[in-house]
Short mmCIF file of C-alpha atoms in Angstrom, two decimals:
data_model
loop_
_atom_site.label_atom_id
_atom_site.label_comp_id
_atom_site.label_asym_id
_atom_site.label_seq_id
_atom_site.Cartn_x
_atom_site.Cartn_y
_atom_site.Cartn_z
CA MET A 27 63.45 15.65 -33.34
CA GLN A 28 65.99 13.45 -31.53
CA ASN A 29 64.24 11.14 -29.21
CA ASP A 30 66.34 10.39 -25.82
CA ALA A 31 63.46 8.21 -24.53
CA ASP A 32 66.03 5.74 -23.05
CA PHE A 33 67.19 8.43 -20.48
CA THR A 34 64.61 8.89 -17.80
CA ALA A 35 64.63 11.72 -15.04
CA ASP A 36 63.03 11.60 -11.58
CA VAL A 37 62.49 15.50 -11.45
CA THR A 38 62.66 17.98 -14.31
CA ILE A 39 62.64 21.60 -13.26
CA LEU A 40 61.62 24.21 -15.72
CA GLY A 41 63.38 27.49 -14.80
CA GLY A 42 66.94 28.05 -13.90
CA GLY A 43 66.08 31.24 -11.84
CA PRO A 44 66.96 31.50 -8.11
CA THR A 45 63.99 29.63 -7.07
CA GLY A 46 64.44 26.79 -9.76
CA CYS A 47 68.35 26.44 -8.67
CA ALA A 48 67.45 26.24 -5.01
CA LEU A 49 64.99 23.46 -5.41
CA ALA A 50 67.51 21.48 -7.61
CA LEU A 51 70.28 21.95 -4.94
CA TRP A 52 67.82 20.98 -2.30
CA LEU A 53 66.65 17.93 -4.06
CA ALA A 54 70.00 16.95 -4.87
CA ARG A 55 71.05 16.70 -1.19
CA ARG A 56 68.18 14.29 -0.56
CA ALA A 57 68.20 12.34 -4.08
CA PRO A 58 70.03 8.84 -3.97
CA ASP A 59 71.34 9.96 -7.56
CA PRO A 60 71.37 13.66 -8.17
CA ALA A 61 72.13 13.14 -12.07
CA ARG A 62 68.65 12.17 -12.27
CA ILE A 63 67.56 15.89 -11.65
CA ILE A 64 67.46 18.08 -14.83
CA LEU A 65 67.41 21.87 -14.54
CA CYS A 66 66.21 23.56 -17.71
CA HIS A 67 67.44 27.20 -17.96
CA SER A 68 65.68 29.35 -20.62
CA GLY A 69 69.00 30.87 -21.72
CA ARG A 70 67.58 34.34 -21.33
CA ALA A 71 70.00 35.12 -18.58
CA SER A 72 72.99 32.83 -19.24
CA PRO A 73 74.26 30.35 -16.52
CA THR A 74 77.73 30.34 -15.63
CA ALA A 75 78.71 26.95 -16.69
CA PRO A 76 78.49 24.52 -19.71
CA THR A 77 75.35 22.48 -20.06
CA ARG A 78 74.65 18.67 -20.18
CA GLN A 79 72.33 16.84 -22.36
CA PRO A 80 70.36 14.09 -20.49
CA GLY A 81 72.56 10.93 -19.92
CA ALA A 82 75.68 12.98 -20.70
CA ALA A 83 79.02 13.12 -18.74
CA PRO A 84 79.27 15.39 -15.49
CA ALA A 85 80.69 18.85 -16.05
CA ALA A 86 84.38 17.86 -16.19
CA ALA A 87 83.85 15.96 -19.49
CA ALA A 88 84.24 17.50 -22.84
CA PRO A 89 80.98 18.92 -24.18
CA ASP A 90 79.43 16.97 -26.98
CA SER A 91 77.76 18.63 -30.16
CA GLY A 92 74.63 19.11 -28.56
CA THR A 93 75.91 21.07 -25.60
CA SER A 94 75.90 24.74 -25.36
CA THR A 95 78.53 26.82 -23.66
CA ALA A 96 77.32 29.98 -21.84
CA PRO A 97 79.37 32.90 -21.41
CA SER A 98 81.57 33.24 -18.38
CA ARG A 99 80.66 35.34 -15.25
CA PRO A 100 81.20 39.17 -15.09
CA GLY A 101 84.80 39.99 -14.30
CA PRO A 102 86.15 43.26 -13.39
CA SER A 103 85.71 44.65 -16.77
CA ALA A 104 81.93 44.26 -16.18
CA ALA A 105 81.83 46.27 -12.83
CA ASP A 106 80.70 49.34 -14.43
CA ALA A 107 77.64 47.53 -16.06
CA LEU A 108 76.94 46.14 -12.72
CA GLN A 109 77.16 49.41 -11.19
CA LEU A 110 74.28 50.61 -13.16
CA ASP A 111 71.97 47.48 -12.81
CA ALA A 112 68.86 48.46 -10.86
CA ARG A 113 67.89 45.00 -10.53
CA VAL A 114 68.03 44.18 -6.76
CA LEU A 115 66.65 41.22 -4.55
CA ALA A 116 65.87 41.76 -0.88
CA LEU A 117 66.54 38.53 0.93
CA ASN A 118 64.71 38.37 4.30
CA ARG A 119 66.16 36.59 7.18
CA GLY A 120 64.23 33.30 6.47
CA SER A 121 65.72 33.19 3.18
CA ARG A 122 69.18 33.51 4.72
CA LEU A 123 68.58 30.54 6.94
CA LEU A 124 67.41 28.49 4.18
CA LEU A 125 70.22 29.34 1.67
CA GLU A 126 72.81 28.75 4.51
CA ARG A 127 71.61 25.15 4.94
CA LEU A 128 72.58 24.74 1.28
CA GLY A 129 75.97 26.27 1.99
CA VAL A 130 75.09 29.01 -0.66
CA TRP A 131 74.95 32.72 0.69
CA PRO A 132 76.27 35.33 -1.79
CA GLU A 133 79.10 37.93 -0.79
CA GLY A 134 78.74 41.31 -0.70
CA GLY A 135 75.05 42.23 0.03
CA ALA A 136 73.87 45.31 1.94
CA ALA A 137 72.36 44.41 5.36
CA ILE A 138 69.12 46.03 6.67
CA HIS A 139 68.83 46.74 10.20
CA THR A 140 65.84 48.97 10.27
CA ILE A 141 62.83 49.41 8.04
CA HIS A 142 61.15 52.82 8.05
CA VAL A 143 57.55 52.83 7.02
CA SER A 144 55.58 55.94 6.29
CA GLN A 145 52.82 57.61 4.57
CA ALA A 146 53.30 60.87 2.06
CA GLY A 147 51.37 63.78 3.42
CA ARG A 148 49.84 62.06 6.48
CA LEU A 149 51.09 61.47 10.14
CA GLY A 150 52.07 58.24 11.48
CA ARG A 151 55.08 55.97 10.79
CA THR A 152 56.69 52.82 12.04
CA LEU A 153 60.13 51.67 12.57
CA ILE A 154 61.09 47.74 12.34
CA ARG A 155 64.42 47.00 13.84
CA ASN A 156 66.49 44.06 14.01
CA ASP A 157 66.73 44.48 17.70
CA ASP A 158 63.20 43.80 18.17
CA PHE A 159 63.83 40.12 17.20
CA GLY A 160 67.36 39.73 18.40
CA VAL A 161 68.80 39.06 14.82
CA ALA A 162 71.89 40.49 13.22
CA GLU A 163 69.73 41.79 10.29
CA LEU A 164 66.28 41.86 9.24
CA GLY A 165 67.21 41.07 5.65
CA THR A 166 70.20 41.67 2.94
CA VAL A 167 69.72 43.62 -0.43
CA PHE A 168 71.80 41.90 -3.19
CA ARG A 169 72.12 42.84 -6.94
CA TYR A 170 70.27 40.31 -8.98
CA PRO A 171 73.55 38.74 -10.63
CA GLN A 172 75.14 38.25 -7.32
CA VAL A 173 72.29 35.83 -6.34
CA VAL A 174 71.87 33.89 -9.42
CA MET A 175 75.59 33.48 -10.08
CA ALA A 176 76.10 32.04 -6.52
CA LEU A 177 73.31 29.54 -7.01
CA GLN A 178 74.19 28.66 -10.59
CA ASP A 179 77.91 27.91 -9.52
CA ALA A 180 76.63 25.46 -6.79
CA VAL A 181 74.55 23.83 -9.51
CA ARG A 182 77.56 23.66 -11.82
CA ASP A 183 79.67 22.11 -9.16
CA SER A 184 77.05 19.42 -8.37
CA ALA A 185 75.83 16.30 -10.37
CA ILE A 186 72.55 17.79 -11.46
CA ARG A 187 72.15 17.90 -15.16
CA LEU A 188 71.89 21.61 -16.32
CA ARG A 189 70.44 22.09 -19.81
CA VAL A 190 70.11 25.56 -21.63
CA GLY A 191 66.90 26.52 -23.96
CA GLU A 192 63.39 26.88 -23.88
CA ALA A 193 61.75 23.67 -22.62
CA ARG A 194 58.14 22.39 -22.94
CA VAL A 195 55.90 19.55 -21.94
CA LEU A 196 54.82 17.54 -24.71
CA ARG A 197 52.51 14.97 -23.29
CA GLU A 198 51.84 12.96 -20.00
CA THR A 199 50.53 9.78 -18.88
CA SER A 200 49.89 8.48 -15.30
CA ASP A 201 53.44 7.32 -15.07
CA TRP A 202 55.48 9.64 -17.01
CA VAL A 203 55.75 13.28 -18.56
CA TRP A 204 57.56 13.76 -21.96
CA VAL A 205 59.81 16.98 -22.23
CA GLU A 206 61.22 18.70 -25.30
CA GLN A 207 63.85 21.09 -25.43
CA ASN A 208 66.16 22.07 -28.52
CA GLY A 209 64.65 19.16 -30.49
CA ILE A 210 65.55 16.75 -28.01
CA THR A 211 62.86 14.71 -25.90
CA TRP A 212 63.14 12.75 -22.47
CA ARG A 213 60.74 11.59 -20.19
CA THR A 214 60.49 12.30 -16.43
CA ARG A 215 58.44 11.24 -13.34
CA LEU A 216 58.01 14.84 -12.26
CA VAL A 217 57.77 18.21 -13.73
CA VAL A 218 58.24 21.27 -11.40
CA GLN A 219 57.69 24.63 -13.13
CA ALA A 220 59.58 27.51 -11.06
CA GLU A 221 59.16 30.42 -13.36
CA GLY A 222 57.08 31.57 -16.59
CA ASP A 223 53.31 31.55 -17.30
CA SER A 224 51.61 28.52 -15.72
CA SER A 225 48.17 29.38 -17.08
CA GLN A 226 48.32 26.11 -19.40
CA HIS A 227 49.13 23.84 -16.35
CA PRO A 228 46.15 21.26 -16.01
CA ASP A 229 43.47 22.52 -13.65
CA ALA A 230 44.91 26.06 -13.82
CA ARG A 231 42.71 28.26 -11.70
CA ILE A 232 44.17 31.79 -11.34
CA MET A 233 43.15 34.85 -9.48
CA GLN A 234 44.47 37.80 -11.15
CA ARG A 235 44.21 41.54 -10.23
CA GLY A 236 45.82 44.55 -11.98
CA TYR A 237 46.74 47.64 -9.87
CA ASN A 238 46.93 50.46 -12.57
CA GLN A 239 50.55 50.71 -11.55
CA HIS A 240 53.92 50.36 -13.00
CA ALA A 241 57.03 49.93 -10.99
CA VAL A 242 59.98 52.27 -12.00
CA LEU A 243 63.48 50.76 -11.18
CA ALA A 244 66.37 53.01 -10.87
CA LEU A 245 69.61 53.52 -8.82
CA VAL A 246 70.13 56.95 -6.72
CA GLN A 247 72.94 58.23 -4.85
CA ALA A 248 72.18 59.88 -1.29
CA GLU A 249 73.69 62.97 -0.25
CA ARG A 250 73.01 62.26 3.66
CA PRO A 251 72.73 58.43 3.45
CA ALA A 252 71.05 56.38 6.61
CA PRO A 253 73.26 53.21 6.70
CA GLN A 254 71.35 49.89 6.84
CA VAL A 255 68.07 51.43 6.62
CA ALA A 256 65.30 50.52 4.13
CA TRP A 257 62.64 52.74 3.29
CA GLU A 258 59.02 52.03 2.31
CA ARG A 259 56.93 55.18 1.84
CA PHE A 260 53.12 54.91 0.66
CA THR A 261 52.15 57.63 -1.86
CA ARG A 262 48.72 58.05 -3.40
CA GLU A 263 49.89 56.46 -6.54
CA GLY A 264 51.46 53.45 -4.74
CA PRO A 265 54.45 52.55 -2.65
CA LEU A 266 57.85 54.03 -3.09
CA ALA A 267 60.80 52.01 -1.65
CA LEU A 268 64.43 52.71 -1.29
CA LEU A 269 66.78 49.81 -0.53
CA PRO A 270 70.66 50.32 0.34
CA VAL A 271 72.82 48.83 -2.25
CA SER A 272 76.49 47.61 -1.95
CA SER A 273 78.70 49.03 -4.60
CA PRO A 274 80.78 46.42 -6.75
CA HIS A 275 83.95 48.90 -6.35
CA ALA A 276 85.76 48.03 -3.05
CA HIS A 277 86.96 51.50 -2.91
CA ASP A 278 83.83 53.24 -3.52
CA THR A 279 81.83 54.19 -0.62
CA THR A 280 79.11 56.25 -2.24
CA ALA A 281 75.74 55.42 -0.76
CA LEU A 282 73.62 53.56 -3.48
CA TYR A 283 70.08 52.87 -3.16
CA ALA A 284 67.63 50.74 -5.43
CA VAL A 285 64.31 52.64 -6.14
CA VAL A 286 61.09 50.87 -6.72
CA TRP A 287 58.65 53.47 -7.44
CA CYS A 288 55.09 52.40 -8.00
CA CYS A 289 52.80 54.76 -9.82
CA HIS A 290 50.36 55.10 -12.60
CA PRO A 291 51.59 53.68 -15.93
CA GLN A 292 51.47 57.21 -17.71
CA ARG A 293 53.54 58.73 -14.84
CA ALA A 294 55.93 55.87 -14.94
CA ALA A 295 56.49 56.39 -18.67
CA ALA A 296 56.93 60.07 -18.17
CA LEU A 297 59.56 59.41 -15.46
CA THR A 298 61.73 56.99 -17.39
CA ALA A 299 61.83 59.41 -20.18
CA LEU A 300 62.89 62.34 -17.99
CA PRO A 301 66.41 63.79 -18.15
CA ASP A 302 68.62 62.68 -15.23
CA ASP A 303 68.45 65.94 -13.27
CA ALA A 304 64.51 66.37 -13.56
CA PHE A 305 64.17 62.56 -12.43
CA SER A 306 66.58 63.38 -9.56
CA ASP A 307 64.44 66.22 -8.66
CA ALA A 308 61.19 64.08 -8.95
CA ILE A 309 62.44 61.34 -6.77
CA THR A 310 63.67 63.73 -4.10
CA ALA A 311 60.14 65.39 -4.02
CA ALA A 312 58.58 62.23 -3.91
CA PHE A 313 60.59 60.55 -1.11
CA GLY A 314 61.37 63.74 1.03
CA THR A 315 64.76 65.04 2.09
CA ARG A 316 65.54 62.77 4.89
CA MET A 317 68.85 61.80 3.00
CA GLY A 318 69.40 64.99 1.23
CA HIS A 319 69.07 65.30 -2.62
CA LEU A 320 68.89 61.97 -4.37
CA HIS A 321 70.81 61.69 -7.57
CA VAL A 322 69.84 59.22 -10.18
CA VAL A 323 72.82 56.81 -11.59
CA GLY A 324 72.21 55.04 -14.93
CA PRO A 325 68.99 54.47 -16.81
CA ARG A 326 65.60 53.65 -15.59
CA HIS A 327 63.03 50.98 -16.37
CA ALA A 328 59.42 50.40 -15.78
CA ALA A 329 57.48 47.16 -15.60
CA PRO A 330 53.49 46.85 -15.12
CA LEU A 331 52.38 45.12 -11.67
CA THR A 332 49.81 42.49 -11.45
CA LEU A 333 48.94 39.97 -8.80
CA ARG A 334 48.46 36.50 -10.22
CA TRP A 335 47.77 33.44 -7.56
CA ARG A 336 47.41 29.93 -8.52
CA HIS A 337 44.41 28.25 -6.45
CA ASN A 338 45.96 24.69 -7.19
CA THR A 339 49.51 24.31 -7.51
CA ILE A 340 49.60 20.57 -8.41
CA ALA A 341 48.70 17.68 -10.91
CA PRO A 342 49.28 13.83 -10.78
CA ARG A 343 52.82 14.50 -12.31
CA ARG A 344 53.46 18.26 -12.14
CA VAL A 345 53.81 20.95 -9.48
CA VAL A 346 54.19 24.80 -9.89
CA ILE A 347 56.30 26.96 -7.53
CA GLY A 348 57.48 30.56 -7.23
CA ASN A 349 56.73 33.13 -9.63
CA ALA A 350 54.90 30.51 -11.78
CA ALA A 351 52.56 29.88 -8.70
CA GLN A 352 52.23 33.59 -7.57
CA THR A 353 53.31 36.93 -8.94
CA LEU A 354 53.09 39.40 -6.27
CA HIS A 355 53.13 43.29 -5.99
CA PRO A 356 56.78 44.25 -4.87
CA VAL A 357 55.62 46.09 -1.79
CA ALA A 358 57.64 44.64 1.20
CA GLY A 359 59.75 42.59 -1.46
CA GLN A 360 58.12 39.11 -0.69
CA GLY A 361 58.19 37.56 -3.99
CA LEU A 362 61.38 35.48 -4.12
CA ASN A 363 61.11 34.98 -0.23
CA LEU A 364 57.95 33.05 -0.93
CA GLY A 365 59.60 31.24 -3.88
CA PHE A 366 62.45 30.02 -1.74
CA ARG A 367 60.06 28.64 0.88
CA ASP A 368 57.93 26.89 -1.67
CA ALA A 369 61.15 25.23 -3.04
CA ALA A 370 62.34 24.23 0.67
CA GLN A 371 59.02 22.62 1.35
CA LEU A 372 58.70 20.76 -1.99
CA ALA A 373 62.05 19.25 -1.39
CA ASP A 374 61.13 18.18 2.20
CA SER A 375 57.77 16.76 0.91
CA LEU A 376 59.60 15.00 -2.02
CA HIS A 377 62.20 13.65 0.47
CA PRO A 378 60.92 10.01 1.08
CA TRP A 379 59.53 9.96 -2.69
CA LEU A 380 63.07 10.45 -4.13
CA SER A 381 64.30 6.93 -2.79
CA GLN A 382 61.62 5.30 -4.48
CA ALA A 383 60.64 7.36 -7.35
CA ASP A 384 58.84 4.46 -9.42
CA THR A 385 55.90 4.93 -6.96
CA PRO A 386 53.06 7.52 -7.27
CA VAL A 387 54.09 10.97 -6.41
CA VAL A 388 50.72 12.44 -6.07
CA HIS A 389 50.35 11.92 -2.17
CA TYR A 390 53.67 13.88 -1.46
CA LEU A 391 52.41 16.67 -3.76
CA HIS A 392 49.23 17.15 -1.83
CA GLU A 393 51.19 17.28 1.43
CA PHE A 394 53.29 20.05 -0.13
CA ASP A 395 50.15 21.81 -1.38
CA GLN A 396 48.43 21.63 2.09
CA ALA A 397 51.52 22.53 3.54
CA ARG A 398 52.05 25.91 1.60
CA ARG A 399 48.64 26.99 1.21
CA PRO A 400 48.45 29.21 4.36
CA ASP A 401 51.87 31.02 3.78
CA ARG A 402 51.18 31.61 0.01
CA TYR A 403 47.64 33.01 0.93
CA LEU A 404 48.57 35.13 3.92
CA THR A 405 51.65 36.87 1.97
CA ALA A 406 49.54 37.44 -0.89
CA CYS A 407 46.71 39.10 0.94
CA ILE A 408 49.25 41.25 2.72
CA THR A 409 51.17 42.29 -0.36
CA ASP A 410 47.76 42.87 -2.20
CA PHE A 411 46.05 44.98 0.75
CA LEU A 412 48.99 47.45 1.37
CA PRO A 413 49.26 49.05 -2.06
CA ARG A 414 45.44 49.29 -2.24
CA VAL A 415 44.61 50.62 0.89
CA PHE A 416 47.04 53.43 0.81
CA THR A 417 45.92 54.54 -2.67
CA THR A 418 42.20 54.90 -2.21
CA ARG A 419 42.57 58.76 -2.02
CA GLN A 420 39.98 58.76 0.66
CA SER A 421 40.81 61.07 3.46
CA LEU A 422 39.22 59.00 6.27
CA VAL A 423 41.11 55.69 4.90
CA GLU A 424 44.38 57.63 4.72
CA HIS A 425 44.21 58.90 8.24
CA ALA A 426 43.09 55.55 9.32
CA ALA A 427 46.30 54.03 7.73
CA GLY A 428 48.42 56.62 9.49
CA GLY A 429 46.79 55.87 12.71
CA ALA A 430 47.44 52.09 12.14
CA LEU A 431 51.39 52.99 11.37
CA LEU A 432 51.55 54.97 14.72
CA LEU A 433 50.05 52.30 16.75
CA LEU A 434 52.36 49.61 15.32
CA ASP A 435 55.16 51.89 16.10
CA LEU A 436 53.90 52.68 19.63
CA PHE A 437 53.04 49.00 20.54
CA PRO A 438 55.76 46.30 19.55
CA THR A 439 53.35 43.47 20.39
CA LEU A 440 51.04 44.77 17.44
CA ARG A 441 53.83 44.93 14.96
CA ARG A 442 55.80 41.93 15.65
CA PRO A 443 53.46 39.56 13.91
CA LEU A 444 53.56 41.37 10.89
CA ALA A 445 57.17 41.87 10.99
CA ARG A 446 57.91 38.31 11.81
CA HIS A 447 55.86 37.11 8.78
CA LEU A 448 57.47 39.41 6.38
CA MET A 449 60.91 38.26 7.83
CA LEU A 450 60.45 34.74 8.17
CA GLY A 451 57.03 33.76 6.47
CA TRP A 452 54.33 31.41 7.90
CA ARG A 453 55.52 28.68 10.14
CA THR A 454 53.46 25.49 10.51
#
């Protein structure tokens, strides 16, 4: 194992996904020396630029023998593969404001002007419109690679040190944390875990709940599309969401929707195994005929759903944010939006410390933890309550839920606080 202990970092971020990249960029804007920020990418989804070892030259320099070069971004030849990629990210209005502060906002997203919420087999529905809040859109739906590549391009163009490979914490003292990656170790004053399992984090206290649901992901074409409308339909097995998706082909005006269909694990396995025609009939029957027949495009995938929420996100030299701090049910699409708010608050809290990084950081971490707790807790409660209350299979509860949707639709003063939180998050 090569020891690079002569090089020291102020912050090492474990996780090169959207949350980790956004945090690195926000910190770089505040740090006196952005080169003392290391972003470790696992390599499972390749970044778009060469990586640099600790202490190595910026990206313009030739890579040394320890540097791995990642594949270039998809070009036109990858359009068909992107067309069939069912992974999407719904970024709300708050995330747009945060990313625009960084000068990073992907192109080609599908704007959401209206969210239609209903319950299968029961009366009551709610419409949430952008006009209710005087904003251009409630949110924007992107394909996963669009967001990741925009953020990773910004990291590549900065002085942030980007390293590829699985990284792990070796040990820590009151002043330093030692990190190892690809046989090379270095010491850092602070470690931020932005993705992955944080159960081994010091003082880990995690609340976990299973939903007995899997999410089936797919892309469908609608015969009669409703432009700029996102659909959230609650069924007795779990919520079913259809989100508008832009086509990567400029000449293709086909209305595509990303499906997130939450249902029992056995049902999810059966759905993913169905022939395309049978799956198309099944999704149309579950969603209804508001947009005509729905035709599946490409493969389907299923993943189990679990709530994991960390009670304590900090230790003296470590902090956990994003999916490493909380994994939420996908209802209302809050996971990444909450992660971006984590990252933005952590960068704000660390701003004064970055100019004096040889001083203790724990005070600033406590400030971050206290500032984020209400938003994290409330968002977790909302996304935990909704998929459970609509799946009780109790008639009285179902009728009450339908009545609540009707009241929210009739009285804007009732729906605005919930809609504002889902659009912007908790504001202190």
